[in-house]
PDB file of C-alpha atoms and ligand atoms in Angstrom:
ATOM      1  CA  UNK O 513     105.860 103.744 114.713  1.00 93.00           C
ATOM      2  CA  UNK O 514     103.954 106.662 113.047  1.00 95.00           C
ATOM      3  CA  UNK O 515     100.176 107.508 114.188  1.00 97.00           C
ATOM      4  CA  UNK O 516      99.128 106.395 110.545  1.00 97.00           C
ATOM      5  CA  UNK O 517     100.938 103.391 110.491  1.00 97.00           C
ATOM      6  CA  UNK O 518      99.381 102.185 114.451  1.00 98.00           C
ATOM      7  CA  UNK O 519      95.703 102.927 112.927  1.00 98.00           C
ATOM      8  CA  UNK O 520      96.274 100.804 109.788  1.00 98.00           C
ATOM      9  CA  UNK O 521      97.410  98.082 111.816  1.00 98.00           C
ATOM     10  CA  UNK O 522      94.992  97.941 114.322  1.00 98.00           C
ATOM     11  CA  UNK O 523      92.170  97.980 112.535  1.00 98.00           C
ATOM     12  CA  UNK O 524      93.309  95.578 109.875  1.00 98.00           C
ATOM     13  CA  UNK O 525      95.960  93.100 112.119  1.00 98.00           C
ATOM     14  CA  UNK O 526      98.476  94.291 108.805  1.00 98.00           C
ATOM     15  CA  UNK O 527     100.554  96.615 107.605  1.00 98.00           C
ATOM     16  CA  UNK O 528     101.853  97.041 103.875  1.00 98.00           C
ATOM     17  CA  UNK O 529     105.508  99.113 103.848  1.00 98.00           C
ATOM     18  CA  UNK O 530     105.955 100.069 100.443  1.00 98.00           C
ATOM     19  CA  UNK O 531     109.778 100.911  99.439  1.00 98.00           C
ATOM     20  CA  UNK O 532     111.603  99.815 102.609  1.00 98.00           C
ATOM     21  CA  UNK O 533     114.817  98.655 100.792  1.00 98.00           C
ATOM     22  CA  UNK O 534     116.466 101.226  99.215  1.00 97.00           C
ATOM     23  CA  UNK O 535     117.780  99.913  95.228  1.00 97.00           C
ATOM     24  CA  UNK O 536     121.145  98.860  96.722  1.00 97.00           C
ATOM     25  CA  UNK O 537     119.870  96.632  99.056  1.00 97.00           C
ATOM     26  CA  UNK O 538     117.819  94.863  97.015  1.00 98.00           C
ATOM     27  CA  UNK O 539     120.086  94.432  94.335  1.00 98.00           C
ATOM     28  CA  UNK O 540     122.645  93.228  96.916  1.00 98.00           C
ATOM     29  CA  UNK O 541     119.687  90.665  98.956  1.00 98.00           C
ATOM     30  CA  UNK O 542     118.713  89.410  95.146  1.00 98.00           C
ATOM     31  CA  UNK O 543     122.450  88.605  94.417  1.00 98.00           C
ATOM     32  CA  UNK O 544     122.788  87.022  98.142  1.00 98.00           C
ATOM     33  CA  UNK O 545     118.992  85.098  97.306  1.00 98.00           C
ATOM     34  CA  UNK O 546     120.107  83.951  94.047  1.00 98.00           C
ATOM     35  CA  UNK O 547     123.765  82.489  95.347  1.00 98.00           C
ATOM     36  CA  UNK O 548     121.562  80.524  98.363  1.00 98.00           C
ATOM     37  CA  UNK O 549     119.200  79.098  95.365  1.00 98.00           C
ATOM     38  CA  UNK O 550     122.105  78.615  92.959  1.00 97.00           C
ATOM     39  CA  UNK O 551     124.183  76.569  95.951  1.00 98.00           C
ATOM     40  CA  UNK O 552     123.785  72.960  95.791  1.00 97.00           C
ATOM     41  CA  UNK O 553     122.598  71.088  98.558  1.00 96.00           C
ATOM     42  CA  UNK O 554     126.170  69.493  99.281  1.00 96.00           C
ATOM     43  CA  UNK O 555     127.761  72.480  99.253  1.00 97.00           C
ATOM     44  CA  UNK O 556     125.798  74.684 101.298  1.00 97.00           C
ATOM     45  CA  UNK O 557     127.360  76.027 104.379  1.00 96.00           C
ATOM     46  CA  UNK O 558     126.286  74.128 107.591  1.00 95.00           C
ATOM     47  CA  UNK O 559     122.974  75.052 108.731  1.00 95.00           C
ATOM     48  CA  UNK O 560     121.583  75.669 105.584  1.00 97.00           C
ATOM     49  CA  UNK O 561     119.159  73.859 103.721  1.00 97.00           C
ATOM     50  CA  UNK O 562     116.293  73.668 101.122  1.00 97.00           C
ATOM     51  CA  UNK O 563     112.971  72.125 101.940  1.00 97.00           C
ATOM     52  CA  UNK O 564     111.816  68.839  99.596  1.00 96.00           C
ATOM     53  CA  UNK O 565     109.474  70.936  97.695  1.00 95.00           C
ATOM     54  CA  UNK O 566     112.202  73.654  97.080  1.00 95.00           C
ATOM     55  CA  UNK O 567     110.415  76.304  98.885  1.00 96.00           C
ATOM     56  CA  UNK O 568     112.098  76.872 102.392  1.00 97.00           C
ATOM     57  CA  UNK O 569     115.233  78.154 102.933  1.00 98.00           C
ATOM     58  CA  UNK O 570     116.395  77.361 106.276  1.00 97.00           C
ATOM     59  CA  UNK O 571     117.991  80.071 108.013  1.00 98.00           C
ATOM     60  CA  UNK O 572     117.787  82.466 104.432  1.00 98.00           C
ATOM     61  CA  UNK O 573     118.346  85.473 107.087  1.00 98.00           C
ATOM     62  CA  UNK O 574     121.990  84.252 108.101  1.00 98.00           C
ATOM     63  CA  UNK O 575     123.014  83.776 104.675  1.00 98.00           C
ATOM     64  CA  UNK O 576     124.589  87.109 103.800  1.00 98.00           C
ATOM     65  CA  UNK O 577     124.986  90.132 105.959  1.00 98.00           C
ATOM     66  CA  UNK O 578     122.624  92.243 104.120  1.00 98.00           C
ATOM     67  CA  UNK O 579     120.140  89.680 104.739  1.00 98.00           C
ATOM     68  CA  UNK O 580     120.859  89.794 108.526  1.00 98.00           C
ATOM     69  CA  UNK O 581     120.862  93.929 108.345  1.00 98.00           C
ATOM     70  CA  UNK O 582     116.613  93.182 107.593  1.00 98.00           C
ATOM     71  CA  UNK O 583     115.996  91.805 110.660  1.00 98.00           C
ATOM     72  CA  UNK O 584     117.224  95.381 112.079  1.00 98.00           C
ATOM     73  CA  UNK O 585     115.905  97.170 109.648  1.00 98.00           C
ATOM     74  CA  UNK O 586     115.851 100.996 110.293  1.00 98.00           C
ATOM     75  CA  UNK O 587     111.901 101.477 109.500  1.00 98.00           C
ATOM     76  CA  UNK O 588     111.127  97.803 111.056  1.00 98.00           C
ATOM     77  CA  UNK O 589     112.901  98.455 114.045  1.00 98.00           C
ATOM     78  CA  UNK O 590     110.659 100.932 115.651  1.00 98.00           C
ATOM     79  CA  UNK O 591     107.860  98.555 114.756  1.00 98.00           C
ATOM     80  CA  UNK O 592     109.032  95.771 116.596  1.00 98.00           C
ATOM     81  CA  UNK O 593     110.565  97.717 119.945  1.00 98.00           C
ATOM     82  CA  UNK O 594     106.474  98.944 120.023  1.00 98.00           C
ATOM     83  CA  UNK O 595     105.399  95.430 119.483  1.00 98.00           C
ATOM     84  CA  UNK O 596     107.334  93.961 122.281  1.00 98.00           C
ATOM     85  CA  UNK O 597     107.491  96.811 124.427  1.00 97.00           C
ATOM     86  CA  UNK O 598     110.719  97.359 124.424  1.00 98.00           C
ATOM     87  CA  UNK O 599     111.583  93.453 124.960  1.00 98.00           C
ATOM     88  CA  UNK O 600     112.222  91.915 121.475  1.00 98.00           C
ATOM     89  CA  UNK O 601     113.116  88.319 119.996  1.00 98.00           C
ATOM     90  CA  UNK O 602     113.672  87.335 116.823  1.00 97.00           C
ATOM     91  CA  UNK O 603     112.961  83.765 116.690  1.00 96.00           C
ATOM     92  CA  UNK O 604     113.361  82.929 112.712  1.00 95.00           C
ATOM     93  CA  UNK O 605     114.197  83.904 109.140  1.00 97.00           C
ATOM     94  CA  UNK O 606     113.299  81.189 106.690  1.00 98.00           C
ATOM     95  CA  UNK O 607     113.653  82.504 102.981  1.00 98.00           C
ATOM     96  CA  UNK O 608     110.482  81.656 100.771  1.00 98.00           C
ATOM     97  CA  UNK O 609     110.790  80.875  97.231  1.00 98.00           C
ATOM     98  CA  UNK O 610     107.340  80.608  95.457  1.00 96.00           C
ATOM     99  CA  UNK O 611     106.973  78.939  91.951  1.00 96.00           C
ATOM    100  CA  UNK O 612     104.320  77.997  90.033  1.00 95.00           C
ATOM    101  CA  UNK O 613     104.361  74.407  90.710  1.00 94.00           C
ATOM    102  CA  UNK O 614     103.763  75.293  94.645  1.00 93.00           C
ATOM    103  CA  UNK O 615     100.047  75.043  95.352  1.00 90.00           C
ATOM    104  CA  UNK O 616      98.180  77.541  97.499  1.00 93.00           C
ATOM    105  CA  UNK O 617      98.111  77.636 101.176  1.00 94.00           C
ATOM    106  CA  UNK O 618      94.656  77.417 103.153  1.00 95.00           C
ATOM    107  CA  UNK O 619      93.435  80.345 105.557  1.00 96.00           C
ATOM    108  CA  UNK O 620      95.434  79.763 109.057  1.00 96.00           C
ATOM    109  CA  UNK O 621      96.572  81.204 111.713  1.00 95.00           C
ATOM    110  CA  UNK O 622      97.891  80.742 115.165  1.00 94.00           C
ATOM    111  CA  UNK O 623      94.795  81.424 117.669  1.00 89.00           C
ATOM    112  CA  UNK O 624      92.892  78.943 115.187  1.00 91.00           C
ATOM    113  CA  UNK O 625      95.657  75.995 115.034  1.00 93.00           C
ATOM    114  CA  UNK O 626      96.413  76.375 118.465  1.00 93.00           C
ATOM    115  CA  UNK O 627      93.730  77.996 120.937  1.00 92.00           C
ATOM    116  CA  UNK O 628      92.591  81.160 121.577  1.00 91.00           C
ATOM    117  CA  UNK O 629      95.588  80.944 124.775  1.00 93.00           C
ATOM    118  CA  UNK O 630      98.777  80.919 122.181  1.00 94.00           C
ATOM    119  CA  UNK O 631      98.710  84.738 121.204  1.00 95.00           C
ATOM    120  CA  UNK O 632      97.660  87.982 122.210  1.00 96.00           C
ATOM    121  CA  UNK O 633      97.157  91.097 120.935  1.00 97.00           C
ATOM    122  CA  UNK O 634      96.600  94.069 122.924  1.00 96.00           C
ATOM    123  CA  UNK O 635      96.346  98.046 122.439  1.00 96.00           C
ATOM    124  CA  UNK O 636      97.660 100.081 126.058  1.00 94.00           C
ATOM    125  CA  UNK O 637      99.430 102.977 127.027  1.00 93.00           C
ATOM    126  CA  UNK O 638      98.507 104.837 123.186  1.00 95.00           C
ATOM    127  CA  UNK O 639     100.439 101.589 121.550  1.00 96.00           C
ATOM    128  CA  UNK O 640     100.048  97.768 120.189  1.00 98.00           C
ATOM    129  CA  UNK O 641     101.168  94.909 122.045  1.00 98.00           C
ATOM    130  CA  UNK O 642     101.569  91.786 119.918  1.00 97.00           C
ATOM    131  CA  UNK O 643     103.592  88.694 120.786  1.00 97.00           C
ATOM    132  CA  UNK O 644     103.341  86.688 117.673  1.00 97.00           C
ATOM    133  CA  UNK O 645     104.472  88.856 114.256  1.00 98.00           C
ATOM    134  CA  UNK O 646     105.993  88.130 111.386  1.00 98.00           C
ATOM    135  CA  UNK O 647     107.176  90.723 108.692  1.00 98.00           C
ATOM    136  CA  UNK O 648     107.493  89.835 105.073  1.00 98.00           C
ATOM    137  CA  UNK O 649     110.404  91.405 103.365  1.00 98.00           C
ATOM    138  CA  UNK O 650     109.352  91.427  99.343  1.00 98.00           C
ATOM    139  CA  UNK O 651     112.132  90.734  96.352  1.00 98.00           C
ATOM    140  CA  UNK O 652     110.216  90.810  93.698  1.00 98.00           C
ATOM    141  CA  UNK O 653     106.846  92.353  92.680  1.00 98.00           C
ATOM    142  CA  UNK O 654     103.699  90.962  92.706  1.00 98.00           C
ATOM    143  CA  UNK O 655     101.044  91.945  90.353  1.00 97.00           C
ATOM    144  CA  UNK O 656      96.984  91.926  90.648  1.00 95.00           C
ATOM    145  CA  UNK O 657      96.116  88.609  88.946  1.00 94.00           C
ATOM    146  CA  UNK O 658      99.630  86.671  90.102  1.00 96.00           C
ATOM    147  CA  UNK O 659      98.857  85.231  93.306  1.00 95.00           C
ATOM    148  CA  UNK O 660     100.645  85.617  96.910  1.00 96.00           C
ATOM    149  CA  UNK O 661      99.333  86.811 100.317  1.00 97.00           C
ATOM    150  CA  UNK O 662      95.618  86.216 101.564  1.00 97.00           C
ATOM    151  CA  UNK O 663      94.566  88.334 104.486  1.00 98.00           C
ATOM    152  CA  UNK O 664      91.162  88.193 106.236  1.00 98.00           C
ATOM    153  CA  UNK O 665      91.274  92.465 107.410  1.00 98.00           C
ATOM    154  CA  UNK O 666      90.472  92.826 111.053  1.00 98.00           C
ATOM    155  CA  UNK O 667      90.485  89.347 112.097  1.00 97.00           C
ATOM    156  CA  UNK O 668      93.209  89.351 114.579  1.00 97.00           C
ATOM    157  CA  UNK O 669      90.228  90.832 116.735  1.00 96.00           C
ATOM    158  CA  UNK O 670      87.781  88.077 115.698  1.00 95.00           C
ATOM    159  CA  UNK O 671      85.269  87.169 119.172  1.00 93.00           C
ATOM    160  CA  UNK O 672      84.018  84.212 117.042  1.00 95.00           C
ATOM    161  CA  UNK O 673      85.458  81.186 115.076  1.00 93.00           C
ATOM    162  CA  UNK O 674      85.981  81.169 112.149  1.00 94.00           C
ATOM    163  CA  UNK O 675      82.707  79.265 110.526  1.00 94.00           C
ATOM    164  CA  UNK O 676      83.873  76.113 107.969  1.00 91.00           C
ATOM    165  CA  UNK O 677      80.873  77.413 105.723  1.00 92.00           C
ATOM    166  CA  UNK O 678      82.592  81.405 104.942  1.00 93.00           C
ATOM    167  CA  UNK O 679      85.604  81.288 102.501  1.00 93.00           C
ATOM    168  CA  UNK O 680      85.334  78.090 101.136  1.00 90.00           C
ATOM    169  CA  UNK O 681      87.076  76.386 104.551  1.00 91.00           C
ATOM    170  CA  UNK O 682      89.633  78.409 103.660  1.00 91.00           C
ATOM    171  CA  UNK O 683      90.850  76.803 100.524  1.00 92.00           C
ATOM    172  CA  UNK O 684      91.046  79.619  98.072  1.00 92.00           C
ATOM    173  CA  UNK O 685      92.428  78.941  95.011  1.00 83.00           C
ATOM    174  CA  UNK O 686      91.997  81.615  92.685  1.00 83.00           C
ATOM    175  CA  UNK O 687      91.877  85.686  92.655  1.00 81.00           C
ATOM    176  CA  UNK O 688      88.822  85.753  90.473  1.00 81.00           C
ATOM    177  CA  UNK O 689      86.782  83.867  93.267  1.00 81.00           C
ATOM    178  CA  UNK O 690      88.209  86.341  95.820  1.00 92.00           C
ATOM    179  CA  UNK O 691      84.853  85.494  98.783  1.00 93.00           C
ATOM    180  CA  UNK O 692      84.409  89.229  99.980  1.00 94.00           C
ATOM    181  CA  UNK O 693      86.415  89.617 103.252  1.00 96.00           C
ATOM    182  CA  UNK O 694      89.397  88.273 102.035  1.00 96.00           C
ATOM    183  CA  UNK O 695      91.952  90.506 100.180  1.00 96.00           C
ATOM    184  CA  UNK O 696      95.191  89.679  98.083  1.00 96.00           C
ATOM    185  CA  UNK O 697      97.299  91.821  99.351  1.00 97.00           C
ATOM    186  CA  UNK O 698     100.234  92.876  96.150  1.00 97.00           C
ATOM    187  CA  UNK O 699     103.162  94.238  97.100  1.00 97.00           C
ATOM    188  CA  UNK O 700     106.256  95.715  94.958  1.00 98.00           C
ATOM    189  CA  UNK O 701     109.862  94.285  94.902  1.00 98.00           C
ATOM    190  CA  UNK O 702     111.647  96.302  98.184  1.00 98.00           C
ATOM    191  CA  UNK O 703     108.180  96.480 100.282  1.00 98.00           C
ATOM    192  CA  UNK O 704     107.534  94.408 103.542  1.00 98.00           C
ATOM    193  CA  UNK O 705     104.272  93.624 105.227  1.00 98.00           C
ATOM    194  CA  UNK O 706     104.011  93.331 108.944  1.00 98.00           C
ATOM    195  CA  UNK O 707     101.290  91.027 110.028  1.00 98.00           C
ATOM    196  CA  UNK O 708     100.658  89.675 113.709  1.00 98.00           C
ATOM    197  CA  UNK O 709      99.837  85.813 113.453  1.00 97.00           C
ATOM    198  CA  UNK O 710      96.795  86.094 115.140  1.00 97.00           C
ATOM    199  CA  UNK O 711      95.344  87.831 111.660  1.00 98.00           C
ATOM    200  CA  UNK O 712      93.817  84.873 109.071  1.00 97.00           C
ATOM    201  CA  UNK O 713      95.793  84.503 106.078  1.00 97.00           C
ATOM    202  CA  UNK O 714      96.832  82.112 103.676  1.00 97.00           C
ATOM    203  CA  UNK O 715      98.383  82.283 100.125  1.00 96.00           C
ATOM    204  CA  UNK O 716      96.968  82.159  96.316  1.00 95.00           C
ATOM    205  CA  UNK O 717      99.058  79.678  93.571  1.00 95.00           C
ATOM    206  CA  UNK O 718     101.729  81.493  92.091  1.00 96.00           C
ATOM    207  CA  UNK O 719     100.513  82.205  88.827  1.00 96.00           C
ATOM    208  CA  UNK O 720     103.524  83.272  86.961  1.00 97.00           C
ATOM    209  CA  UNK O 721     105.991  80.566  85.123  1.00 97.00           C
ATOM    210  CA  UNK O 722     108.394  83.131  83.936  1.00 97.00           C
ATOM    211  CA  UNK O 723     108.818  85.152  87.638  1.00 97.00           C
ATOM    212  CA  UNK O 724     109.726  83.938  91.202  1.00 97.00           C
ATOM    213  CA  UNK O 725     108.310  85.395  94.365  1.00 98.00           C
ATOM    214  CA  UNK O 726     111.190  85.458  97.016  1.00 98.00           C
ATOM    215  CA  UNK O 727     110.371  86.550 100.427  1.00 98.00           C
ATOM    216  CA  UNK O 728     112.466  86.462 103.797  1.00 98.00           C
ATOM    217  CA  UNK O 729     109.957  85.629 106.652  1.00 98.00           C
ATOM    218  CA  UNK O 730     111.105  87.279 109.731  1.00 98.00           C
ATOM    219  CA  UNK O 731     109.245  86.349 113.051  1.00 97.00           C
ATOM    220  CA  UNK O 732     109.633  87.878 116.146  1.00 98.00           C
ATOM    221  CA  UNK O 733     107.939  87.942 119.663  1.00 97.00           C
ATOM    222  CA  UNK O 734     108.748  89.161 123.367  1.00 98.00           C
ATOM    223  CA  UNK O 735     112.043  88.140 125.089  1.00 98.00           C
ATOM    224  CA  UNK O 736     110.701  86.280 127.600  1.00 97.00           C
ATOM    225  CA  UNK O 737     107.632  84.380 125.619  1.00 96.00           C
ATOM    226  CA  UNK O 738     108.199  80.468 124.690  1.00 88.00           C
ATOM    227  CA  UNK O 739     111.157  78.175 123.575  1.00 85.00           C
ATOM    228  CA  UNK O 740     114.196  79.962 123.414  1.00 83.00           C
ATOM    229  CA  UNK O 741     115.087  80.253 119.493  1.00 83.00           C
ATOM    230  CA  UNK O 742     117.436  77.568 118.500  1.00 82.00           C
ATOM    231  CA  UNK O 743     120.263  78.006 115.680  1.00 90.00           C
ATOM    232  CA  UNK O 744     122.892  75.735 115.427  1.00 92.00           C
ATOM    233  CA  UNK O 745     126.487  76.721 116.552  1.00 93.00           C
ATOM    234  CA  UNK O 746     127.744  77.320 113.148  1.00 94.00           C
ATOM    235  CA  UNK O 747     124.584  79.971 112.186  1.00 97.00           C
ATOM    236  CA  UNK O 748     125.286  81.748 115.042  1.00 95.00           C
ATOM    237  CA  UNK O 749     128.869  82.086 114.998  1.00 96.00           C
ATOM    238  CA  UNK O 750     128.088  83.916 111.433  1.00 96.00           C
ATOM    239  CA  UNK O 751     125.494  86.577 113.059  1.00 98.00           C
ATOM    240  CA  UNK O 752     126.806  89.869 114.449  1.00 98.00           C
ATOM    241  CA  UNK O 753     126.761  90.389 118.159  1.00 98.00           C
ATOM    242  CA  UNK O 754     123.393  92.614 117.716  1.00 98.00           C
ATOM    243  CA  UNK O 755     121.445  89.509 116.178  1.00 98.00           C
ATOM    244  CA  UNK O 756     122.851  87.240 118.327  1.00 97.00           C
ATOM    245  CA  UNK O 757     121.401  89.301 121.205  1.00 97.00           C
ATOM    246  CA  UNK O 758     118.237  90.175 119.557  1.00 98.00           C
ATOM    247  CA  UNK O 759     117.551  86.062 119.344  1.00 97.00           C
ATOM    248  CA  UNK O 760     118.118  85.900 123.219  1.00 96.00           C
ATOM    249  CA  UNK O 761     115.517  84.312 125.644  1.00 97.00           C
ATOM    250  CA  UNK O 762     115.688  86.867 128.728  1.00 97.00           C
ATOM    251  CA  UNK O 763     113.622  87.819 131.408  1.00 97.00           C
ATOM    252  CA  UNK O 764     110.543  90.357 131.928  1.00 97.00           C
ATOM    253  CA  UNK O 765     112.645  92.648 133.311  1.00 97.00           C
ATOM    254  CA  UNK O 766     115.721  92.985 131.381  1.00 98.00           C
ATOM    255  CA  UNK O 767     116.356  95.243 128.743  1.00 98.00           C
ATOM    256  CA  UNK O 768     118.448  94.532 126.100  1.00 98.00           C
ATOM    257  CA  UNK O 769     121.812  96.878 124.798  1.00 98.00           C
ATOM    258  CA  UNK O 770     120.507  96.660 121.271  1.00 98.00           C
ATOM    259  CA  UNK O 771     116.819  97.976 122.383  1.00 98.00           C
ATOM    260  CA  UNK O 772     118.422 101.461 123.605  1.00 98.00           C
ATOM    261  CA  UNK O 773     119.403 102.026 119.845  1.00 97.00           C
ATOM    262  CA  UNK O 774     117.451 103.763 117.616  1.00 97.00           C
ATOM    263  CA  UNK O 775     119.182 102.649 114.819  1.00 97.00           C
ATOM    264  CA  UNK O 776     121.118  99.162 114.995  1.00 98.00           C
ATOM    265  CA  UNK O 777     124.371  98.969 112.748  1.00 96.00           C
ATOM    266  CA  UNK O 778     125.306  94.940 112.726  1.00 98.00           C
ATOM    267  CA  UNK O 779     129.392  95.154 113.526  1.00 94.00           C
TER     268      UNK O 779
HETATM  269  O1  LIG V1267     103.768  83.054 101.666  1.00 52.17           O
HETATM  270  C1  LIG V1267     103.261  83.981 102.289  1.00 52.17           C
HETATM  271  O2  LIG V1267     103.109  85.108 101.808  1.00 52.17           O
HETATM  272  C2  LIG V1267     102.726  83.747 103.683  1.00 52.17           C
HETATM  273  C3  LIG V1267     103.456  82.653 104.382  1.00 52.17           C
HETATM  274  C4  LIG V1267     102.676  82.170 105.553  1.00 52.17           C
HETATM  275  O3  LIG V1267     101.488  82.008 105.505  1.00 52.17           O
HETATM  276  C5  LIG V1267     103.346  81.910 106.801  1.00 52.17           C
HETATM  277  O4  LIG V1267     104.590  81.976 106.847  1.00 52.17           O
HETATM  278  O5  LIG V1267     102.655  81.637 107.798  1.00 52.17           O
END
């Protein structure tokens, strides 16, 4: 993690990546997105499957390797080894696929659904401890005016509650009613966004009826903190060794093969 990148994100709880996927890779993730989309619901794989409304994709990570090679991803990796200190879980890839006929999503976010006990962040030894991130990987760009990702700057470090009065609640519905302290963030096709969960944020309608926003959400956290992740038997047996270790509960003290890479190749 670069000095630039560690001040952004700690004074702001996010971090926009512009241009992680090189133009390969996201033509090759759109053609693997578009195939999971395409796939009717009988006929997708096991472990697979689309939410009622048509905007989860269960597992979207596991679908195609070069989907799986994101969760690894050679600028996101130093990120997350800084994050966890050196002892990293990935817990979840769901695939997101935002239309205009999904509604917006109110401000949220984990300290405020589920007690100021349920996530830390924490800034020692010159780097950022966070045990609740996710990183948004981006398919497809987002202009000023179309909708997407809320963020409330800075309040991952918030002393008080949030009060019901500021931000309407939390129920934001459009861009020209932005309150001030709230920011739509707008990323391009091949960008990602690192955000700890502890940060507010929500999401705007998608505006557009002619243009899809597709985004793999990618959560991770420290070996050893909560549930083990849970894939069935047939995801797993498609993920490379690397992933499969990566999703591993362990202990405090042990330190995983994959962390002593600097750059992980999936075999
Ligand atoms: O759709 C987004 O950009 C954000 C999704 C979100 O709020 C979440 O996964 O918690």
């Amino acid at each position: 993690m670069t000095p630039e990148q560690r001040y952004l994100f700690d004074i702001n709880g996010y971090l926009h990546l512009p241009n992680v996927l090189r133009e390969s890779q996201l033509t090759a993730s759109r053609s693997a997105i578009e195939r999971y989309i395409a796939t009717p619901d009988n006929q997708l794989p096991e472990g697979f499957s689309r939410s009622e409304n048509k905007k989860n994709y269960e597992n979207g990570f596991a679908f195609d390797k070069v989907l799986e090679s994101l969760v690894v991803h050679p600028v996101l990796w130093p990120i997350i080894k800084e994050f966890t200190h050196e002892r990293p879980a990935f817990s979840r890839g769901t695939l997101l696929v935002d239309t205009h006929q999904h509604g917006p999503s109110h401000l949220h976010c984990a300290r405020e659904a589920y007690g100021w006990q349920s996530t830390r962040y924490d800034t020692r030894e010159g780097r950022i401890y966070c045990d609740d991130f996710a990183i948004f990987v981006y398919f497809d760009d987002v202009f000023p005016g179309d909708g997407g990702l809320l963020v409330v700057p800075g309040s991952h470090k918030a002393m008080f509650d949030r009060p019901p009065s500021l931000f309407n609640n939390g129920a934001i519905t459009d861009r020209a009613d932005l309150p001030t302290g709230v920011v739509n963030v707008t990323l391009k096709a091949g960008d990602a966004v690192v955000m700890t969960e502890m940060l507010a944020h929500g999401t705007l309608q998608w505006k557009p009826k002619d243009r899809l926003r597709r985004i793999l959400v990618l959560r991770y956290r420290p070996q050893f903190k909560g549930q083990p992740s849970f894939v069935t038997e047939a995801i797993r047996d498609r993920l490379s060794p690397e992933t499969q270790e990566l999703m591993a509960h362990a202990h405090y003290t042990h330190v995983k093969e994959i962390v002593k890479k600097e750059v992980v190749q999936l075999s």
